[in-house]
C-alpha positions as a printed Julia matrix, in Angstrom:
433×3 Matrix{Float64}:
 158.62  143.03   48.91
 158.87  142.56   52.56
 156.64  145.78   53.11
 154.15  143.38   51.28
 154.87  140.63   53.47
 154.88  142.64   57.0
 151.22  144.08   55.2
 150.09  140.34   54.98
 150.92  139.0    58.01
 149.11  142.05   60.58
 146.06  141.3    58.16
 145.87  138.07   58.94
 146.6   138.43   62.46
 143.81  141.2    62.68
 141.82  138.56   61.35
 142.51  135.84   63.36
 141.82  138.08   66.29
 138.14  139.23   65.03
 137.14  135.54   64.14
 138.46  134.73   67.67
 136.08  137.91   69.09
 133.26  136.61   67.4
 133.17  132.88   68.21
 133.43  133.64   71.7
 130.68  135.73   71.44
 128.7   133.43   70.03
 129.27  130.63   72.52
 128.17  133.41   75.25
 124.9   134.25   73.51
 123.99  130.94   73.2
 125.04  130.05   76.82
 122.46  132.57   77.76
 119.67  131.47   75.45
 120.26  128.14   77.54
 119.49  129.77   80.33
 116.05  131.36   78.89
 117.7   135.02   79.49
 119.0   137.52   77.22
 121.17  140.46   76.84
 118.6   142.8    75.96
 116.29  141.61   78.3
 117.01  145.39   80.28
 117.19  143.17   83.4
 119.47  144.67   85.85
 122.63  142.18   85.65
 125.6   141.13   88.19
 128.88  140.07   88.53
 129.54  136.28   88.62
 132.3   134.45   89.73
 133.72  134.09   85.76
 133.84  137.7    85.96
 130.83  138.03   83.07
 127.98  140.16   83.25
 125.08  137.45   84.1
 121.5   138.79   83.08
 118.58  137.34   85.68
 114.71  137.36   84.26
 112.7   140.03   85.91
 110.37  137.54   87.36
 110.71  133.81   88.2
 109.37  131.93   85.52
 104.94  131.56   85.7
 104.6   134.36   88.41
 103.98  136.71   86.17
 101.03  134.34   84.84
  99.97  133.42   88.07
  99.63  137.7    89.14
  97.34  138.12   86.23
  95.15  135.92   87.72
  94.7   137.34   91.25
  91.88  138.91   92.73
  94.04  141.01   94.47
  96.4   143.83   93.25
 100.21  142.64   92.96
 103.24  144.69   93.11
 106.94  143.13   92.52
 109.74  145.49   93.89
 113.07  145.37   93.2
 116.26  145.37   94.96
 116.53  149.21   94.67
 112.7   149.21   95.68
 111.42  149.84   92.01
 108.51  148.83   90.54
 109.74  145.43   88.33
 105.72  144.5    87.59
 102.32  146.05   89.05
  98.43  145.51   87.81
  96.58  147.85   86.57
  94.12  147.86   89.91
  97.17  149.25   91.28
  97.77  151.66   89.25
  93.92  152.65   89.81
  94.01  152.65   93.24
  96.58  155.29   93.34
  99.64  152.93   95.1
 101.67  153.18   92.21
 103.11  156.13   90.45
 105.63  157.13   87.99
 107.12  153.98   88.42
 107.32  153.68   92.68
 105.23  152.83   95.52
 103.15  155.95   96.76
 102.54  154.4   100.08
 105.48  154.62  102.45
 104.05  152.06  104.92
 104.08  149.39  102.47
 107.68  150.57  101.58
 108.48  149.96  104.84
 107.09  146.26  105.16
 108.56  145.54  101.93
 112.26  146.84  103.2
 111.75  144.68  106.05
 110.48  141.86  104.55
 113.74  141.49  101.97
 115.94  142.31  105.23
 115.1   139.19  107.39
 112.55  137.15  104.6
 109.77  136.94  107.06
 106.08  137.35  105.62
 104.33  140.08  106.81
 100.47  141.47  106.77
  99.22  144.58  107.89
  95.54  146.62  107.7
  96.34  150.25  106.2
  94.18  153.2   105.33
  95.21  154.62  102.05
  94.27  158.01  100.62
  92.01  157.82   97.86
  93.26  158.03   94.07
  92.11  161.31   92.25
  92.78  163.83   95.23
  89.53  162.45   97.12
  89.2   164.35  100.59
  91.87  162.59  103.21
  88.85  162.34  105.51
  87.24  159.14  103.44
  90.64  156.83  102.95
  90.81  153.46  101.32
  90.84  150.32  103.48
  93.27  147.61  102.59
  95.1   145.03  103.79
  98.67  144.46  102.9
 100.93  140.99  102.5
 104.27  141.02  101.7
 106.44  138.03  101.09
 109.71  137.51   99.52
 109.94  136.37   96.13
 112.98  134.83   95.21
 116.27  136.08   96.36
 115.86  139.24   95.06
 112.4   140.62   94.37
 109.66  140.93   97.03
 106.01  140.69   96.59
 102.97  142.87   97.61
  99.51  141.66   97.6
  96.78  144.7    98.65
  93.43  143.97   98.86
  90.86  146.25   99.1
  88.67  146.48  102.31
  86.93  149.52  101.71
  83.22  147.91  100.64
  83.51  145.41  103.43
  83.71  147.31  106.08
  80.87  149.59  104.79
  79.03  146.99  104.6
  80.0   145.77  108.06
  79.31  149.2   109.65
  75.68  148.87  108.25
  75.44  145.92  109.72
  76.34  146.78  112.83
  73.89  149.75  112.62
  71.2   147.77  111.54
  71.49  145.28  114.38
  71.86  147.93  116.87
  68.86  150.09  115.34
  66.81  146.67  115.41
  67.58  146.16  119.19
  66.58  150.02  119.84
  63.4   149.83  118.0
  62.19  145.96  119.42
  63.41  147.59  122.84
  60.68  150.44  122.63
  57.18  148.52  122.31
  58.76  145.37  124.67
  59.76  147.56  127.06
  56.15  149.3   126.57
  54.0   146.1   126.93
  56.18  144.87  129.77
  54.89  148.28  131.79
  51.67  147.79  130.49
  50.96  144.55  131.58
  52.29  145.51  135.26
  49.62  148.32  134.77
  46.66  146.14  134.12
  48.13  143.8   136.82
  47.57  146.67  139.18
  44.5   147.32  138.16
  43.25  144.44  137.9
  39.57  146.02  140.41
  39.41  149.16  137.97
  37.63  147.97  134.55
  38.14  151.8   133.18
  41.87  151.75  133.35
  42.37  147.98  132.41
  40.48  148.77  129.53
  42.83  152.07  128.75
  45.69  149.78  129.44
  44.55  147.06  127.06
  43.76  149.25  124.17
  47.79  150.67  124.5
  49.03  147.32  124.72
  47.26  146.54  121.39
  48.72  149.33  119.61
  52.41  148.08  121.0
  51.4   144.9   119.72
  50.56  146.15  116.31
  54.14  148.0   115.97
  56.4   145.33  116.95
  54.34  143.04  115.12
  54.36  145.63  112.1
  58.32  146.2   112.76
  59.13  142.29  112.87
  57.43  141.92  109.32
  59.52  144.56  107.8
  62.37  143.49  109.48
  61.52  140.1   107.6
  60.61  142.0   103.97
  64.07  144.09  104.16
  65.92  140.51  104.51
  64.38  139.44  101.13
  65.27  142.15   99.16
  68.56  143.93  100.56
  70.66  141.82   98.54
  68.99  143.58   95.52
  69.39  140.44   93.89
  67.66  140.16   90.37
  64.77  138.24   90.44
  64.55  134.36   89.43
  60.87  133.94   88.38
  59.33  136.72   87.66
  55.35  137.13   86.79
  53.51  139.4    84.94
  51.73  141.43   87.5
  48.83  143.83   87.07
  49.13  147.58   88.15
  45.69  147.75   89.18
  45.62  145.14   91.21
  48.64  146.94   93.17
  47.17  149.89   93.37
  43.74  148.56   94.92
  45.8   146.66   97.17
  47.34  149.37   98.17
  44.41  151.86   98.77
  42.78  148.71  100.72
  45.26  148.88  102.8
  45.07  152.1   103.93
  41.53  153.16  103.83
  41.02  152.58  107.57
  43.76  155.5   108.23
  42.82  157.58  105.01
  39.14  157.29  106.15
  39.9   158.9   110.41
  41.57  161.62  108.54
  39.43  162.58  106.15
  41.58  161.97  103.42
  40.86  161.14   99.85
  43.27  158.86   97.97
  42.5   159.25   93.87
  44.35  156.65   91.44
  44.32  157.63   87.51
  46.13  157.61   84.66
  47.08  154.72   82.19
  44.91  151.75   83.08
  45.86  147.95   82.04
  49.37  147.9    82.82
  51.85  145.49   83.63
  54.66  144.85   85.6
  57.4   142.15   85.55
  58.35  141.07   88.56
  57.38  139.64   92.32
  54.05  140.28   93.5
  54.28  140.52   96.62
  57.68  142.33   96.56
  55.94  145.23   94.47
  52.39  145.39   96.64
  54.62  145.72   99.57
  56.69  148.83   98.19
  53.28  150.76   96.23
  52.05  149.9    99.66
  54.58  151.33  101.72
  54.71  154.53   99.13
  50.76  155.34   99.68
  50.77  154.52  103.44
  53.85  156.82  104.28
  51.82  159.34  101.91
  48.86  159.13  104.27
  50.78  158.57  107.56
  52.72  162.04  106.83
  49.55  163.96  105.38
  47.1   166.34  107.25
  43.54  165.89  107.73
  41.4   166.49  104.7
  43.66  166.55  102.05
  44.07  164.33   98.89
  46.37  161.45   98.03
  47.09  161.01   94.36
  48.48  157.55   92.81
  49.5   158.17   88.98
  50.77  155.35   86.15
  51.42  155.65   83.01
  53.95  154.09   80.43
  57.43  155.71   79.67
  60.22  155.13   76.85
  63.55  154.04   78.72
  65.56  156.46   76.07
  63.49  158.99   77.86
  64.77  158.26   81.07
  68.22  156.35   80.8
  68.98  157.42   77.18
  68.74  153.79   75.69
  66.09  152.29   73.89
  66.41  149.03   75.79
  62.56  148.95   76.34
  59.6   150.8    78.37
  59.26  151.37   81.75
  56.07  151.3    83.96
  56.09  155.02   85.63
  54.01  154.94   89.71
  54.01  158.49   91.52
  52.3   158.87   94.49
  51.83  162.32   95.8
  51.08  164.13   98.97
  49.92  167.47  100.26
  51.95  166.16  103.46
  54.78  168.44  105.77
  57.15  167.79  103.16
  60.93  166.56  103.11
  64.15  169.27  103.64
  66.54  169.32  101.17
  69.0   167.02  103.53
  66.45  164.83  104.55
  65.96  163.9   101.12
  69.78  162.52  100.68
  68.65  160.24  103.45
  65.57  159.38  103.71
  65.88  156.01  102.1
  67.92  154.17  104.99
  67.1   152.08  106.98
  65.5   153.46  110.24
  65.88  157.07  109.19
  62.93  159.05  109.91
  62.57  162.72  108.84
  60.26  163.47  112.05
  60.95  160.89  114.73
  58.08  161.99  116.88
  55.43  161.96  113.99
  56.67  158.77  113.02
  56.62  156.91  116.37
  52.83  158.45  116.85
  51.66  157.03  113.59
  53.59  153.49  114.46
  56.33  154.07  111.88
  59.54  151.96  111.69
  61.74  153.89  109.49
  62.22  150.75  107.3
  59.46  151.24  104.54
  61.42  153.36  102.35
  64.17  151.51  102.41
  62.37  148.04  101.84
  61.24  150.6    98.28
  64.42  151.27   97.62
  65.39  147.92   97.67
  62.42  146.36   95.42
  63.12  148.61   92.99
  66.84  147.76   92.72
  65.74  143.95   92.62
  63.45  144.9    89.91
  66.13  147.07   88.18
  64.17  149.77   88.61
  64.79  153.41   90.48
  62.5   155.07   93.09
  62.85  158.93   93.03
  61.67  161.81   95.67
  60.68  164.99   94.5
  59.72  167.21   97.37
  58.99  170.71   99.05
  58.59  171.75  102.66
  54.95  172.78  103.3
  53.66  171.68   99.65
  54.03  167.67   99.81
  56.18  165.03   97.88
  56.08  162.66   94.94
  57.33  159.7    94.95
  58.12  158.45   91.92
  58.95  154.01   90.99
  60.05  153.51   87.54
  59.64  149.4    86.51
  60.63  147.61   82.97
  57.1   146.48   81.96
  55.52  143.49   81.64
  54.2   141.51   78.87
  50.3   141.72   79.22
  48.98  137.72   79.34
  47.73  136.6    76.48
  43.94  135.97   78.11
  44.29  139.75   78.85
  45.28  141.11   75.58
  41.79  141.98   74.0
  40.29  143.25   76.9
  43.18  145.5    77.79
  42.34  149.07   77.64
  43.84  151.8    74.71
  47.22  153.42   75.4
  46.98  156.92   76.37
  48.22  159.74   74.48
  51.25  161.76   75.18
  52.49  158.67   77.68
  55.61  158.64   76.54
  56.2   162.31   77.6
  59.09  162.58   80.34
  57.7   165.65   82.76
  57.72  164.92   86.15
  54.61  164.55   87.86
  52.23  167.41   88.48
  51.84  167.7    92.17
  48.96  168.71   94.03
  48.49  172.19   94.96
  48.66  172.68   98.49
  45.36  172.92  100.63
  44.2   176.61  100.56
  44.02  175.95  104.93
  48.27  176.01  104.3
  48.54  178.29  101.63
């Protein structure tokens, strides 16, 4: 009997002592769901003064909203300098792996920042993500800032694209200066020349003629400079027109029929007639133009000039059937473009034969005042080429709804348009071959 009774009483004191256990353990979860934190939050915890293990949020309540938001990519470190929260740009531009910070300069600002809590921004170069070549790094700049009393922030923004396009800037400015420089400098000299000779009618006359051809190059180099402002933003356009192929294309050969004609040199237009293009008139006669005159410009005498159109499937080209695309080529039996000239020959004030160039009056900008119509268009201009043979040029436009007044009269689609085989050039001229 008092086996029974000892038995009874260390069951109810075992009792007592788990019912004890577990209200105090539920007073300290809900203690912490006061305070919005949890035990199995995986935070890292600490020691309070109550001697319990006190659980802290990762991040201050909102940041995390307020990082998804940013333009910039965000990186929270911890106390041990671990990753606590990073965006995906981060990720993707190779500054976070495996759960660290891959750049040890930011590492460093970030140790230094939770040391004394100053703010701090720096400009870093970064190596590329993917194993890019060290040579081309990113550009970014880095802020760090404390967050709380524990975490630290880091904001990196990336530089890369504005300081490209800075560096073109300040080529273009300085290739601007070097080309006005040339035919200013020239009329300034020739002016002193005529001033000279002012008793000799011969040479002022020689003198006068030059300054009119300097005259006509900066004059011709201030308009482009003026066309390449329109378009280099390659900006889609806001009212677009129909506008008729032809009509380019007779623009175009007007244009240069006085420089075809003093070097013997035919220029032939075929192919589908009746087309259309959507887009800005003048934009569009200023690149066919540019196309045909660089054709003739970089052409011997007696040869042929050959402007092609005809109407493409886009599947054909860009593999979707998002419409039809008016097809231009122009073709030479010119010198020809080299295989590295032809990476470059669309920027601005690149010329493949400077002296040819400067002795036809050539800027260097009409190829890249092309390459930006087409863009604006959302269109592509493409080079195929061959030393000693000649170049095609080829611009590839959505096309344009024919007016309705035009509609009836327009002529027949050709047969076999559709048909994706680059342009035939012309065979060389049997003087060359």
């Amino acid at each position: 009997m008092d086996v029974n009774v000892a038995t009874a009483a260390a069951c109810a004191i075992a009792g007592l002592g788990v019912g004890l256990t577990a209200a105090i353990a539920f007073r300290w979860s809900e203690r912490e769901q006061a305070r919005g934190t949890s035990p199995r939050s995986g935070a890292a915890g600490r020691t309070g003064g109550s001697g319990l293990l006190a659980y802290e949020p990762p991040l201050p309540a909102g940041v995390d909203t307020v990082l998804s938001v940013l333009r910039s990519c965000a990186i929270v470190l911890g106390e041990g300098d671990e990753v606590v929260k990073a965006s995906s740009a981060a990720y993707a531009m190779g500054l976070v792996r495996g759960g660290a910070v891959a750049v040890e300069q930011m590492l460093s600002l970030a140790r230094a920042t939770r040391r004394d809590g100053e703010i701090r921004q720096a400009e870093l170069e970064v190596p590329r993500p993917g194993g890019a070549r060290a040579a081309d790094p990113l550009a970014v700049s880095v802020r760090v800032a404390p967050l709380g009393s524990r975490l630290v922030l880091v904001l990196v923004e990336d530089l890369t694209e504005r300081r490209r396009i800075e560096a073109i800037r300040r080529d273009f400015v300085a290739n601007v200066s070097h080309e006005l420089k040339t035919p200013v400098g020239a009329l300034s000299l020739l002016s002193e020349a005529v001033a000279d000779a002012s008793d000799d009618p011969e040479a002022v006359q020689r003198f006068a003629g030059r300054m009119q051809i300097e005259a006509t190059r900066l004059a011709s180099l201030v308009q482009e400079i003026i066309d390449l402002s329109r378009v280099q933003d390659d900006q889609v356009l806001v009212d677009p027109e129909p506008v008729p192929v032809d009509e380019l294309i007779a623009e175009a050969i007007d244009r240069c029929r006085q420089p075809a004609a003093a070097k013997q040199i035919l220029i032939a237009a075929g192919g589908t007639g009746g087309l259309y293009l959507h887009g800005n008139r003048g934009q569009l006669a200023a690149a066919l133009g540019n196309l045909v005159e660089n054709a003739v410009n970089y052409s011997p005498p007696r040869t042929r000039v050959a402007i092609a159109t005809r109407r493409i499937s886009s599947a054909a080209v860009l593999g979707e059937a998002d419409g039809e695309l008016i097809e231009i080529s122009v073709t030479d039996q010119g010198i020809g473009i080299s295989e590295k000239d032809r990476e470059r020959i669309f920027e601005r004030f690149y010329r493949v034969d400077p002296a040819r160039s400067r002795a036809t009056g050539g800027t260097g900008l009409g190829l890249s005042i092309v390459k930006h119509v087409a863009a604006s268009h959302r269109g592509t201009v493409a080079v195929w080429s061959v030393e000693g043979q000649g170049s095609t040029f080829t611009l590839r436009l959505p096309a344009g709804q024919v007016p309705a007044g035009d509609r009836d009269t327009a002529p027949p689609t050709e047969a076999g348009e559709t048909d994706n085989t680059a342009p035939t050039p012309l065979p060389a001229p049997e003087a060359r071959s």
